[in-house]
Amino acid sequence: MFEFEVPEVDYTRYSNRQLVAVPLAVLVLSLAVIGGWWAVTGAPVDRGIDFTGGTELTVGTNATLTNEEIEATFDEPVVSVQGITTTSDSTYESQYVVTFDNSTSVSSVRSAAQSSAELSLLGSGTTSPLFGGQNQRLAVIGVGVAFLGMSLLAFAFFRTFVPSIAIVISAFSDIMIPLAIMNLLGIKLSLGIVAAFLMLIGYSVDSDILLNNHVLRRSGGFYESTYRAMRTGVTMTLTSIAAMTVMAVAATIFGIGLMADIGLILVLGLTADLMNTYLLNVTLLRWYKYEGVNR
Amino acid sequence: MSTLRENWRVAVLVVLLLTSAIALFVPGVPPGTSADATNQGSTSEQLTNLNYGIQLSGGTRLRAPIVGITAENVNVTQADSTQLEQTVADELDLDTVDVRVRPISSERSTGAVEVVTKNVTHQELRTALENSGYQPTNVRDGVTPETRRQMVEAVDEKLRTSALSGASVQIVNVPGGQHFLSITAPDRDREELVDLLNERGTVKIYAVYPGGENGSFVREEVLKRSQMSDISAANREGVGWAVYITVSPDAADGFAQRMVDAGFGDGAPCGNYNHSDIQQTTAGESADPALSNDEPGCLVHTLNGEVVTARGVTPGLGKSFADGDFVNDPVYVMQTGSSENPAETANEIELNLRAGQLPAPLDLSEDSGSSLDPALAEQFKQNSLLTGLLAVLAVSLVVYMRYKRVEVVVPMVVTALSEVFILLGFVAFVQYPLNLSHLAGFIAVIGTGVDDLIIIADEILQQGEVETGRVFQSRFRKAFWVIGAAAATTIMAMSPLMVLPLGDLSGFAIITIVGVLIGVLVTRPAYGDILRNLVLDED
């Protein structure tokens, strides 16, 4: 059976500059994508109906319908029609999620679906622009407070500037990279994704704290400590990535949007975290340990 | 004895697991659940005490703002409030029910005036008040706290009387001063819930009798909602479906007197009643010979303007009005046997009389919510469970590939799962309705849980064998510093979500935080103990 052992990276072969180049380049690139998106669209990331307002219907049918035929059921403009995989015990052969923009009234599209001969209404979700705007404000506050709280805790734990700021930068980058990838893949921001970002803050800090703790608070040489932290930290992150990959794939197939969103963002963010922790964070610690302390 | 002392963490874990099993599986243990499973009808086949939210069992959730604007700091006293209500209503061309004055009282130091309709602007309300000599400091969107409380009570009453089991209503406060009403109704689709809320049903009880000029018929409302003290619909033998209305003691005498004045003192036959032209009323052929020569008269009950029943008065009942017997037993019986569906009509009248109308309308054009078919919800429930199990499997596989030691991996997976089990017990005990976001929270807990267990395992298994308990203790403590710090940051990251009303996410945050706490305080330390036993035994 396949087995893995966390490989020992020979950090001595690379200079600090070489090591930080990759994560910093990725971060800069991500910020450029987000910034460009902001300049062009007016928002750092495309917002889904949780934030702009809009309506989503879940319909089931036993007929074979094209997306166009489903759209034709409604007088209102349809933003998208997305098929969901059904299991053998579902009542309907096919299920679709139909999305409308915020000019649509949920009662009128619901009654259109209910009066359709071929479609059965299974569920609906709606957010008015009023609630959407509010969600957006609260989400920004929530992520902001969480990030600030995490930063303060990081400083409280280590009480030295460089190791603490390394945690903060790495967590920041862990959020920015998935955000940029979302833009490139055309994924819209939902409340589930906001939850995923907050989870990411928690997960990302885990491996950083572990690394800092091993290097700063334990006896032993820098490289030995780093390797021991890596063995544990990489295993941790890989198990989380495995769990989240499975969750993202399964939830996408089953059409459970919230879980699929959380899974996908965490896979992206945790992968970014592997890079940030073991390239950026390690290098900052090495610099601090060998040069920074002596200043 | 010493084994128990050394392994007290494991003991605590076992106790908590047993408690959770009781909370989960023994019917009636969580407060508010019924021990008698047969009593619950369709829910009797439920395996656990878990309470599912609408995303996992179907139903509707609505969140909507309350229509209205409020002028604050209006210096109005109790004595002037009725007058001001009338003046403002006249000025704004509104019905007085849409204007509410909250005068200065023991509970509020400043008065307020609110208008609960959409068509009045802030400026119009301000002008109307200024014309009456009041100077509000500001006019804002939204209604007064009293009205919000009344809204919750009124909606709650509607939900309870409509046999919606498990329905709930609450006010959601958004930082920044906005408030919303959030209503959750399992087993109902959106239309049914909206109908229920919109129903401003009015039941009226009229007497129609020849009291006008030249014996022409007049219609008089004889019993108002405020004069009723108890209302219940029932199907009794010999009567059929009827609404039993108990007239409040201080109004019973007046009601009986009005009936006598209207000529019902000796009973009245009601043969033909036409709501649009009451002059058509005739005595008709009465079944009761005692009434055949009497003047016709009818008691008419209307629901939202439509006639439900129109009946005569038996001599016996008439006599009880006249001689004061009615006052001793002031129960008014409104039979619904003549309507198409007597049971439904009786219940509908009861509901409308009991719940009345909402103190202010809800702005459903600004609502936010979701509605889910029970079948789709069931599908979500199964699929998300499957997703969770697959995630656990993936975690187990990765951990096994890393350690290749069954005695390390099996306790690890079992410990992580027991965390979820205890969390489920907690959720069942507090009867927290589970939704999809909570399941995501469970997966998050497994994730952080396994991460911490890996930290403990690596720390204890590092560099050869653990020879003594003391070495174990020191390594365990080192591992715990990292775990504690990581848990603190996770809790810190999740805590804003717990208080911000961000839909489903609050539940996600609560589950994650409680899970992390259970993990750090109980299960993860216990894993250390288990591992020590297994590792020390080897030597």
mmCIF file of N, CA, C and O in Angstrom, chain A residues 33-115:
data_model
loop_
_atom_site.group_PDB
_atom_site.id
_atom_site.type_symbol
_atom_site.label_atom_id
_atom_site.label_comp_id
_atom_site.label_asym_id
_atom_site.label_seq_id
_atom_site.Cartn_x
_atom_site.Cartn_y
_atom_site.Cartn_z
ATOM 1 N N VAL A 33 -4.416 40.230 -9.213
ATOM 2 C CA VAL A 33 -5.684 39.736 -9.775
ATOM 3 C C VAL A 33 -6.859 40.384 -9.038
ATOM 4 O O VAL A 33 -7.800 40.904 -9.661
ATOM 5 N N ILE A 34 -6.767 40.367 -7.694
ATOM 6 C CA ILE A 34 -7.865 40.929 -6.906
ATOM 7 C C ILE A 34 -8.008 42.425 -7.167
ATOM 8 O O ILE A 34 -9.108 42.944 -7.374
ATOM 9 N N GLY A 35 -6.869 43.111 -7.197
ATOM 10 C CA GLY A 35 -6.874 44.555 -7.455
ATOM 11 C C GLY A 35 -7.452 44.865 -8.828
ATOM 12 O O GLY A 35 -8.270 45.779 -8.993
ATOM 13 N N GLY A 36 -7.004 44.105 -9.825
ATOM 14 C CA GLY A 36 -7.497 44.307 -11.187
ATOM 15 C C GLY A 36 -8.998 44.086 -11.250
ATOM 16 O O GLY A 36 -9.744 44.872 -11.850
ATOM 17 N N TRP A 37 -9.426 43.016 -10.597
ATOM 18 C CA TRP A 37 -10.862 42.704 -10.547
ATOM 19 C C TRP A 37 -11.636 43.860 -9.926
ATOM 20 O O TRP A 37 -12.686 44.265 -10.411
ATOM 21 N N TRP A 38 -11.056 44.381 -8.847
ATOM 22 C CA TRP A 38 -11.682 45.492 -8.130
ATOM 23 C C TRP A 38 -11.830 46.697 -9.051
ATOM 24 O O TRP A 38 -12.877 47.330 -9.130
ATOM 25 N N ALA A 39 -10.723 46.997 -9.772
ATOM 26 C CA ALA A 39 -10.726 48.163 -10.652
ATOM 27 C C ALA A 39 -11.754 47.994 -11.766
ATOM 28 O O ALA A 39 -12.454 48.933 -12.142
ATOM 29 N N VAL A 40 -11.855 46.785 -12.312
ATOM 30 C CA VAL A 40 -12.733 46.577 -13.465
ATOM 31 C C VAL A 40 -14.191 46.410 -13.046
ATOM 32 O O VAL A 40 -15.096 47.021 -13.613
ATOM 33 N N THR A 41 -14.430 45.555 -12.031
ATOM 34 C CA THR A 41 -15.824 45.249 -11.691
ATOM 35 C C THR A 41 -16.357 46.065 -10.517
ATOM 36 O O THR A 41 -17.547 46.056 -10.257
ATOM 37 N N GLY A 42 -15.480 46.732 -9.787
ATOM 38 C CA GLY A 42 -15.949 47.516 -8.653
ATOM 39 C C GLY A 42 -16.032 46.726 -7.365
ATOM 40 O O GLY A 42 -16.460 47.239 -6.342
ATOM 41 N N ALA A 43 -15.646 45.458 -7.394
ATOM 42 C CA ALA A 43 -15.624 44.654 -6.165
ATOM 43 C C ALA A 43 -14.441 43.697 -6.259
ATOM 44 O O ALA A 43 -14.099 43.242 -7.352
ATOM 45 N N PRO A 44 -13.795 43.391 -5.134
ATOM 46 C CA PRO A 44 -12.608 42.529 -5.192
ATOM 47 C C PRO A 44 -12.919 41.117 -5.669
ATOM 48 O O PRO A 44 -12.034 40.406 -6.126
ATOM 49 N N VAL A 45 -14.169 40.711 -5.552
ATOM 50 C CA VAL A 45 -14.536 39.364 -5.981
ATOM 51 C C VAL A 45 -16.008 39.407 -6.381
ATOM 52 O O VAL A 45 -16.766 40.242 -5.891
ATOM 53 N N ASP A 46 -16.387 38.542 -7.314
ATOM 54 C CA ASP A 46 -17.795 38.507 -7.714
ATOM 55 C C ASP A 46 -18.639 38.020 -6.558
ATOM 56 O O ASP A 46 -18.335 37.005 -5.951
ATOM 57 N N ARG A 47 -19.711 38.738 -6.279
ATOM 58 C CA ARG A 47 -20.554 38.358 -5.155
ATOM 59 C C ARG A 47 -21.745 37.542 -5.620
ATOM 60 O O ARG A 47 -22.339 37.838 -6.642
ATOM 61 N N GLY A 48 -22.068 36.523 -4.878
ATOM 62 C CA GLY A 48 -23.227 35.683 -5.194
ATOM 63 C C GLY A 48 -24.495 36.295 -4.635
ATOM 64 O O GLY A 48 -24.469 37.407 -4.088
ATOM 65 N N ILE A 49 -25.602 35.557 -4.742
ATOM 66 C CA ILE A 49 -26.888 36.145 -4.353
ATOM 67 C C ILE A 49 -26.996 36.405 -2.858
ATOM 68 O O ILE A 49 -27.826 37.186 -2.429
ATOM 69 N N ASP A 50 -26.141 35.754 -2.057
ATOM 70 C CA ASP A 50 -26.163 36.048 -0.622
ATOM 71 C C ASP A 50 -25.847 37.521 -0.373
ATOM 72 O O ASP A 50 -26.230 38.082 0.646
ATOM 73 N N PHE A 51 -25.100 38.130 -1.297
ATOM 74 C CA PHE A 51 -24.650 39.500 -1.073
ATOM 75 C C PHE A 51 -25.296 40.513 -2.021
ATOM 76 O O PHE A 51 -25.449 41.669 -1.668
ATOM 77 N N THR A 52 -25.634 40.081 -3.224
ATOM 78 C CA THR A 52 -26.243 41.031 -4.156
ATOM 79 C C THR A 52 -27.763 40.979 -4.055
ATOM 80 O O THR A 52 -28.447 41.871 -4.519
ATOM 81 N N GLY A 53 -28.281 39.932 -3.483
ATOM 82 C CA GLY A 53 -29.710 39.692 -3.520
ATOM 83 C C GLY A 53 -30.032 38.875 -4.764
ATOM 84 O O GLY A 53 -29.317 38.941 -5.766
ATOM 85 N N GLY A 54 -31.096 38.101 -4.677
ATOM 86 C CA GLY A 54 -31.468 37.253 -5.802
ATOM 87 C C GLY A 54 -32.204 36.043 -5.298
ATOM 88 O O GLY A 54 -32.412 35.886 -4.091
ATOM 89 N N THR A 55 -32.602 35.200 -6.212
ATOM 90 C CA THR A 55 -33.429 34.054 -5.859
ATOM 91 C C THR A 55 -32.899 32.805 -6.529
ATOM 92 O O THR A 55 -32.400 32.862 -7.656
ATOM 93 N N GLU A 56 -33.011 31.708 -5.824
ATOM 94 C CA GLU A 56 -32.555 30.421 -6.335
ATOM 95 C C GLU A 56 -33.679 29.422 -6.156
ATOM 96 O O GLU A 56 -34.238 29.314 -5.070
ATOM 97 N N LEU A 57 -34.038 28.733 -7.221
ATOM 98 C CA LEU A 57 -35.065 27.699 -7.096
ATOM 99 C C LEU A 57 -34.429 26.344 -7.336
ATOM 100 O O LEU A 57 -33.558 26.212 -8.188
ATOM 101 N N THR A 58 -34.868 25.347 -6.591
ATOM 102 C CA THR A 58 -34.479 23.971 -6.903
ATOM 103 C C THR A 58 -35.707 23.290 -7.473
ATOM 104 O O THR A 58 -36.762 23.272 -6.838
ATOM 105 N N VAL A 59 -35.572 22.766 -8.687
ATOM 106 C CA VAL A 59 -36.724 22.112 -9.314
ATOM 107 C C VAL A 59 -36.337 20.692 -9.695
ATOM 108 O O VAL A 59 -35.173 20.387 -9.943
ATOM 109 N N GLY A 60 -37.318 19.827 -9.718
ATOM 110 C CA GLY A 60 -37.102 18.449 -10.125
ATOM 111 C C GLY A 60 -37.977 18.138 -11.314
ATOM 112 O O GLY A 60 -39.031 18.743 -11.502
ATOM 113 N N THR A 61 -37.527 17.207 -12.156
ATOM 114 C CA THR A 61 -38.334 16.841 -13.296
ATOM 115 C C THR A 61 -38.002 15.416 -13.718
ATOM 116 O O THR A 61 -36.888 14.938 -13.502
ATOM 117 N N ASN A 62 -38.991 14.740 -14.296
ATOM 118 C CA ASN A 62 -38.735 13.422 -14.866
ATOM 119 C C ASN A 62 -38.633 13.500 -16.385
ATOM 120 O O ASN A 62 -38.348 12.520 -17.044
ATOM 121 N N ALA A 63 -38.901 14.680 -16.934
ATOM 122 C CA ALA A 63 -38.796 14.852 -18.376
ATOM 123 C C ALA A 63 -37.356 15.208 -18.727
ATOM 124 O O ALA A 63 -36.582 15.603 -17.871
ATOM 125 N N THR A 64 -37.000 15.016 -19.993
ATOM 126 C CA THR A 64 -35.673 15.418 -20.435
ATOM 127 C C THR A 64 -35.785 16.843 -20.964
ATOM 128 O O THR A 64 -36.405 17.085 -21.993
ATOM 129 N N LEU A 65 -35.219 17.767 -20.237
ATOM 130 C CA LEU A 65 -35.345 19.171 -20.616
ATOM 131 C C LEU A 65 -33.954 19.763 -20.830
ATOM 132 O O LEU A 65 -33.007 19.397 -20.146
ATOM 133 N N THR A 66 -33.867 20.657 -21.789
ATOM 134 C CA THR A 66 -32.620 21.396 -21.943
ATOM 135 C C THR A 66 -32.693 22.614 -21.022
ATOM 136 O O THR A 66 -33.762 22.988 -20.543
ATOM 137 N N ASN A 67 -31.541 23.223 -20.795
ATOM 138 C CA ASN A 67 -31.515 24.426 -19.965
ATOM 139 C C ASN A 67 -32.419 25.511 -20.540
ATOM 140 O O ASN A 67 -33.082 26.242 -19.814
ATOM 141 N N GLU A 68 -32.466 25.584 -21.885
ATOM 142 C CA GLU A 68 -33.284 26.620 -22.534
ATOM 143 C C GLU A 68 -34.764 26.379 -22.228
ATOM 144 O O GLU A 68 -35.518 27.304 -21.977
ATOM 145 N N GLU A 69 -35.151 25.090 -22.257
ATOM 146 C CA GLU A 69 -36.558 24.785 -21.978
ATOM 147 C C GLU A 69 -36.918 25.154 -20.541
ATOM 148 O O GLU A 69 -38.014 25.620 -20.271
ATOM 149 N N ILE A 70 -35.970 24.935 -19.642
ATOM 150 C CA ILE A 70 -36.243 25.303 -18.253
ATOM 151 C C ILE A 70 -36.350 26.821 -18.122
ATOM 152 O O ILE A 70 -37.252 27.348 -17.479
ATOM 153 N N GLU A 71 -35.440 27.513 -18.788
ATOM 154 C CA GLU A 71 -35.491 28.982 -18.732
ATOM 155 C C GLU A 71 -36.809 29.503 -19.274
ATOM 156 O O GLU A 71 -37.359 30.484 -18.775
ATOM 157 N N ALA A 72 -37.332 28.828 -20.308
ATOM 158 C CA ALA A 72 -38.557 29.299 -20.946
ATOM 159 C C ALA A 72 -39.767 29.185 -20.022
ATOM 160 O O ALA A 72 -40.786 29.835 -20.247
ATOM 161 N N THR A 73 -39.642 28.364 -18.973
ATOM 162 C CA THR A 73 -40.741 28.242 -18.018
ATOM 163 C C THR A 73 -41.011 29.557 -17.296
ATOM 164 O O THR A 73 -42.109 29.823 -16.846
ATOM 165 N N PHE A 74 -39.977 30.361 -17.196
ATOM 166 C CA PHE A 74 -40.094 31.572 -16.394
ATOM 167 C C PHE A 74 -40.120 32.813 -17.280
ATOM 168 O O PHE A 74 -39.392 32.899 -18.258
ATOM 169 N N ASP A 75 -40.968 33.742 -16.937
ATOM 170 C CA ASP A 75 -40.987 35.019 -17.646
ATOM 171 C C ASP A 75 -39.787 35.857 -17.251
ATOM 172 O O ASP A 75 -39.299 36.672 -18.017
ATOM 173 N N GLU A 76 -39.338 35.661 -16.019
ATOM 174 C CA GLU A 76 -38.244 36.471 -15.494
ATOM 175 C C GLU A 76 -36.919 36.017 -16.097
ATOM 176 O O GLU A 76 -36.757 34.850 -16.440
ATOM 177 N N PRO A 77 -35.968 36.944 -16.225
ATOM 178 C CA PRO A 77 -34.665 36.566 -16.784
ATOM 179 C C PRO A 77 -33.933 35.599 -15.841
ATOM 180 O O PRO A 77 -33.827 35.848 -14.648
ATOM 181 N N VAL A 78 -33.453 34.496 -16.424
ATOM 182 C CA VAL A 78 -32.751 33.486 -15.642
ATOM 183 C C VAL A 78 -31.256 33.757 -15.724
ATOM 184 O O VAL A 78 -30.726 34.002 -16.798
ATOM 185 N N VAL A 79 -30.583 33.767 -14.600
ATOM 186 C CA VAL A 79 -29.137 33.990 -14.602
ATOM 187 C C VAL A 79 -28.402 32.709 -14.958
ATOM 188 O O VAL A 79 -27.504 32.694 -15.783
ATOM 189 N N SER A 80 -28.797 31.601 -14.329
ATOM 190 C CA SER A 80 -28.127 30.343 -14.649
ATOM 191 C C SER A 80 -29.009 29.160 -14.301
ATOM 192 O O SER A 80 -29.899 29.249 -13.459
ATOM 193 N N VAL A 81 -28.755 28.046 -14.995
ATOM 194 C CA VAL A 81 -29.420 26.788 -14.687
ATOM 195 C C VAL A 81 -28.313 25.765 -14.478
ATOM 196 O O VAL A 81 -27.435 25.612 -15.326
ATOM 197 N N GLN A 82 -28.345 25.097 -13.324
ATOM 198 C CA GLN A 82 -27.279 24.163 -13.017
ATOM 199 C C GLN A 82 -27.869 22.824 -12.618
ATOM 200 O O GLN A 82 -28.763 22.750 -11.788
ATOM 201 N N GLY A 83 -27.403 21.762 -13.254
ATOM 202 C CA GLY A 83 -27.905 20.430 -12.934
ATOM 203 C C GLY A 83 -27.264 19.877 -11.676
ATOM 204 O O GLY A 83 -26.125 20.185 -11.362
ATOM 205 N N ILE A 84 -28.029 19.086 -10.929
ATOM 206 C CA ILE A 84 -27.511 18.435 -9.723
ATOM 207 C C ILE A 84 -27.611 16.929 -9.944
ATOM 208 O O ILE A 84 -28.617 16.451 -10.464
ATOM 209 N N THR A 85 -26.612 16.208 -9.528
ATOM 210 C CA THR A 85 -26.669 14.759 -9.637
ATOM 211 C C THR A 85 -27.705 14.214 -8.660
ATOM 212 O O THR A 85 -27.751 14.621 -7.511
ATOM 213 N N THR A 86 -28.531 13.320 -9.131
ATOM 214 C CA THR A 86 -29.515 12.729 -8.227
ATOM 215 C C THR A 86 -29.101 11.296 -7.932
ATOM 216 O O THR A 86 -28.414 10.658 -8.710
ATOM 217 N N THR A 87 -29.519 10.816 -6.785
ATOM 218 C CA THR A 87 -29.222 9.429 -6.444
ATOM 219 C C THR A 87 -30.415 8.569 -6.801
ATOM 220 O O THR A 87 -31.485 9.082 -7.142
ATOM 221 N N SER A 88 -30.256 7.275 -6.712
ATOM 222 C CA SER A 88 -31.302 6.364 -7.183
ATOM 223 C C SER A 88 -32.593 6.522 -6.380
ATOM 224 O O SER A 88 -33.673 6.264 -6.878
ATOM 225 N N ASP A 89 -32.488 6.962 -5.127
ATOM 226 C CA ASP A 89 -33.703 7.060 -4.333
ATOM 227 C C ASP A 89 -34.360 8.441 -4.394
ATOM 228 O O ASP A 89 -35.276 8.726 -3.646
ATOM 229 N N SER A 90 -33.893 9.284 -5.302
ATOM 230 C CA SER A 90 -34.541 10.585 -5.448
ATOM 231 C C SER A 90 -35.894 10.413 -6.128
ATOM 232 O O SER A 90 -36.094 9.486 -6.915
ATOM 233 N N THR A 91 -36.797 11.354 -5.856
ATOM 234 C CA THR A 91 -38.121 11.283 -6.460
ATOM 235 C C THR A 91 -38.059 11.622 -7.950
ATOM 236 O O THR A 91 -38.826 11.122 -8.751
ATOM 237 N N TYR A 92 -37.129 12.508 -8.310
ATOM 238 C CA TYR A 92 -37.074 12.970 -9.691
ATOM 239 C C TYR A 92 -35.781 12.530 -10.359
ATOM 240 O O TYR A 92 -34.752 12.385 -9.700
ATOM 241 N N GLU A 93 -35.867 12.339 -11.673
ATOM 242 C CA GLU A 93 -34.682 11.888 -12.401
ATOM 243 C C GLU A 93 -33.627 12.977 -12.480
ATOM 244 O O GLU A 93 -32.439 12.719 -12.389
ATOM 245 N N SER A 94 -34.075 14.194 -12.696
ATOM 246 C CA SER A 94 -33.097 15.282 -12.748
ATOM 247 C C SER A 94 -33.539 16.415 -11.850
ATOM 248 O O SER A 94 -34.733 16.638 -11.658
ATOM 249 N N GLN A 95 -32.549 17.079 -11.297
ATOM 250 C CA GLN A 95 -32.825 18.247 -10.475
ATOM 251 C C GLN A 95 -31.941 19.395 -10.961
ATOM 252 O O GLN A 95 -30.810 19.181 -11.374
ATOM 253 N N TYR A 96 -32.497 20.583 -10.893
ATOM 254 C CA TYR A 96 -31.754 21.755 -11.346
ATOM 255 C C TYR A 96 -31.862 22.870 -10.325
ATOM 256 O O TYR A 96 -32.854 22.995 -9.629
ATOM 257 N N VAL A 97 -30.815 23.681 -10.290
ATOM 258 C CA VAL A 97 -30.878 24.905 -9.494
ATOM 259 C C VAL A 97 -30.955 26.061 -10.482
ATOM 260 O O VAL A 97 -30.079 26.223 -11.328
ATOM 261 N N VAL A 98 -32.030 26.826 -10.415
ATOM 262 C CA VAL A 98 -32.229 27.945 -11.325
ATOM 263 C C VAL A 98 -32.027 29.240 -10.532
ATOM 264 O O VAL A 98 -32.641 29.427 -9.481
ATOM 265 N N THR A 99 -31.152 30.107 -11.022
ATOM 266 C CA THR A 99 -30.838 31.337 -10.295
ATOM 267 C C THR A 99 -31.417 32.555 -11.025
ATOM 268 O O THR A 99 -31.341 32.636 -12.249
ATOM 269 N N PHE A 100 -31.983 33.451 -10.249
ATOM 270 C CA PHE A 100 -32.537 34.696 -10.796
ATOM 271 C C PHE A 100 -31.849 35.864 -10.117
ATOM 272 O O PHE A 100 -31.343 35.731 -9.000
ATOM 273 N N ASP A 101 -31.874 37.038 -10.774
ATOM 274 C CA ASP A 101 -31.235 38.197 -10.147
ATOM 275 C C ASP A 101 -32.190 38.864 -9.160
ATOM 276 O O ASP A 101 -33.318 38.412 -8.946
ATOM 277 N N ASN A 102 -31.712 39.956 -8.554
ATOM 278 C CA ASN A 102 -32.465 40.527 -7.437
ATOM 279 C C ASN A 102 -33.677 41.344 -7.857
ATOM 280 O O ASN A 102 -34.366 41.895 -7.023
ATOM 281 N N SER A 103 -33.951 41.414 -9.172
ATOM 282 C CA SER A 103 -35.158 42.134 -9.576
ATOM 283 C C SER A 103 -36.370 41.199 -9.554
ATOM 284 O O SER A 103 -37.503 41.621 -9.737
ATOM 285 N N THR A 104 -36.100 39.920 -9.327
ATOM 286 C CA THR A 104 -37.164 38.928 -9.421
ATOM 287 C C THR A 104 -37.841 38.718 -8.075
ATOM 288 O O THR A 104 -37.176 38.656 -7.053
ATOM 289 N N SER A 105 -39.160 38.597 -8.102
ATOM 290 C CA SER A 105 -39.858 38.329 -6.849
ATOM 291 C C SER A 105 -39.967 36.825 -6.666
ATOM 292 O O SER A 105 -40.311 36.093 -7.594
ATOM 293 N N VAL A 106 -39.639 36.382 -5.463
ATOM 294 C CA VAL A 106 -39.600 34.941 -5.212
ATOM 295 C C VAL A 106 -40.976 34.313 -5.376
ATOM 296 O O VAL A 106 -41.111 33.197 -5.884
ATOM 297 N N SER A 107 -42.030 35.046 -5.018
ATOM 298 C CA SER A 107 -43.357 34.430 -5.127
ATOM 299 C C SER A 107 -43.742 34.206 -6.582
ATOM 300 O O SER A 107 -44.386 33.209 -6.895
ATOM 301 N N SER A 108 -43.344 35.118 -7.495
ATOM 302 C CA SER A 108 -43.765 34.925 -8.881
ATOM 303 C C SER A 108 -43.011 33.769 -9.527
ATOM 304 O O SER A 108 -43.599 32.984 -10.262
ATOM 305 N N VAL A 109 -41.702 33.607 -9.246
ATOM 306 C CA VAL A 109 -41.007 32.471 -9.864
ATOM 307 C C VAL A 109 -41.434 31.163 -9.209
ATOM 308 O O VAL A 109 -41.476 30.122 -9.865
ATOM 309 N N ARG A 110 -41.764 31.231 -7.925
ATOM 310 C CA ARG A 110 -42.258 30.009 -7.276
ATOM 311 C C ARG A 110 -43.569 29.559 -7.912
ATOM 312 O O ARG A 110 -43.759 28.388 -8.206
ATOM 313 N N SER A 111 -44.457 30.528 -8.148
ATOM 314 C CA SER A 111 -45.737 30.111 -8.716
ATOM 315 C C SER A 111 -45.559 29.670 -10.166
ATOM 316 O O SER A 111 -46.259 28.772 -10.630
ATOM 317 N N ALA A 112 -44.596 30.254 -10.875
ATOM 318 C CA ALA A 112 -44.331 29.796 -12.240
ATOM 319 C C ALA A 112 -43.874 28.340 -12.228
ATOM 320 O O ALA A 112 -44.320 27.526 -13.047
ATOM 321 N N ALA A 113 -43.001 28.006 -11.278
ATOM 322 C CA ALA A 113 -42.515 26.634 -11.200
ATOM 323 C C ALA A 113 -43.616 25.682 -10.764
ATOM 324 O O ALA A 113 -43.721 24.560 -11.241
ATOM 325 N N GLN A 114 -44.464 26.180 -9.838
ATOM 326 C CA GLN A 114 -45.532 25.319 -9.339
ATOM 327 C C GLN A 114 -46.581 25.043 -10.408
ATOM 328 O O GLN A 114 -47.168 23.964 -10.444
ATOM 329 N N SER A 115 -46.802 26.028 -11.283
ATOM 330 C CA SER A 115 -47.842 25.824 -12.290
ATOM 331 C C SER A 115 -47.301 25.130 -13.536
ATOM 332 O O SER A 115 -48.060 24.785 -14.424
#
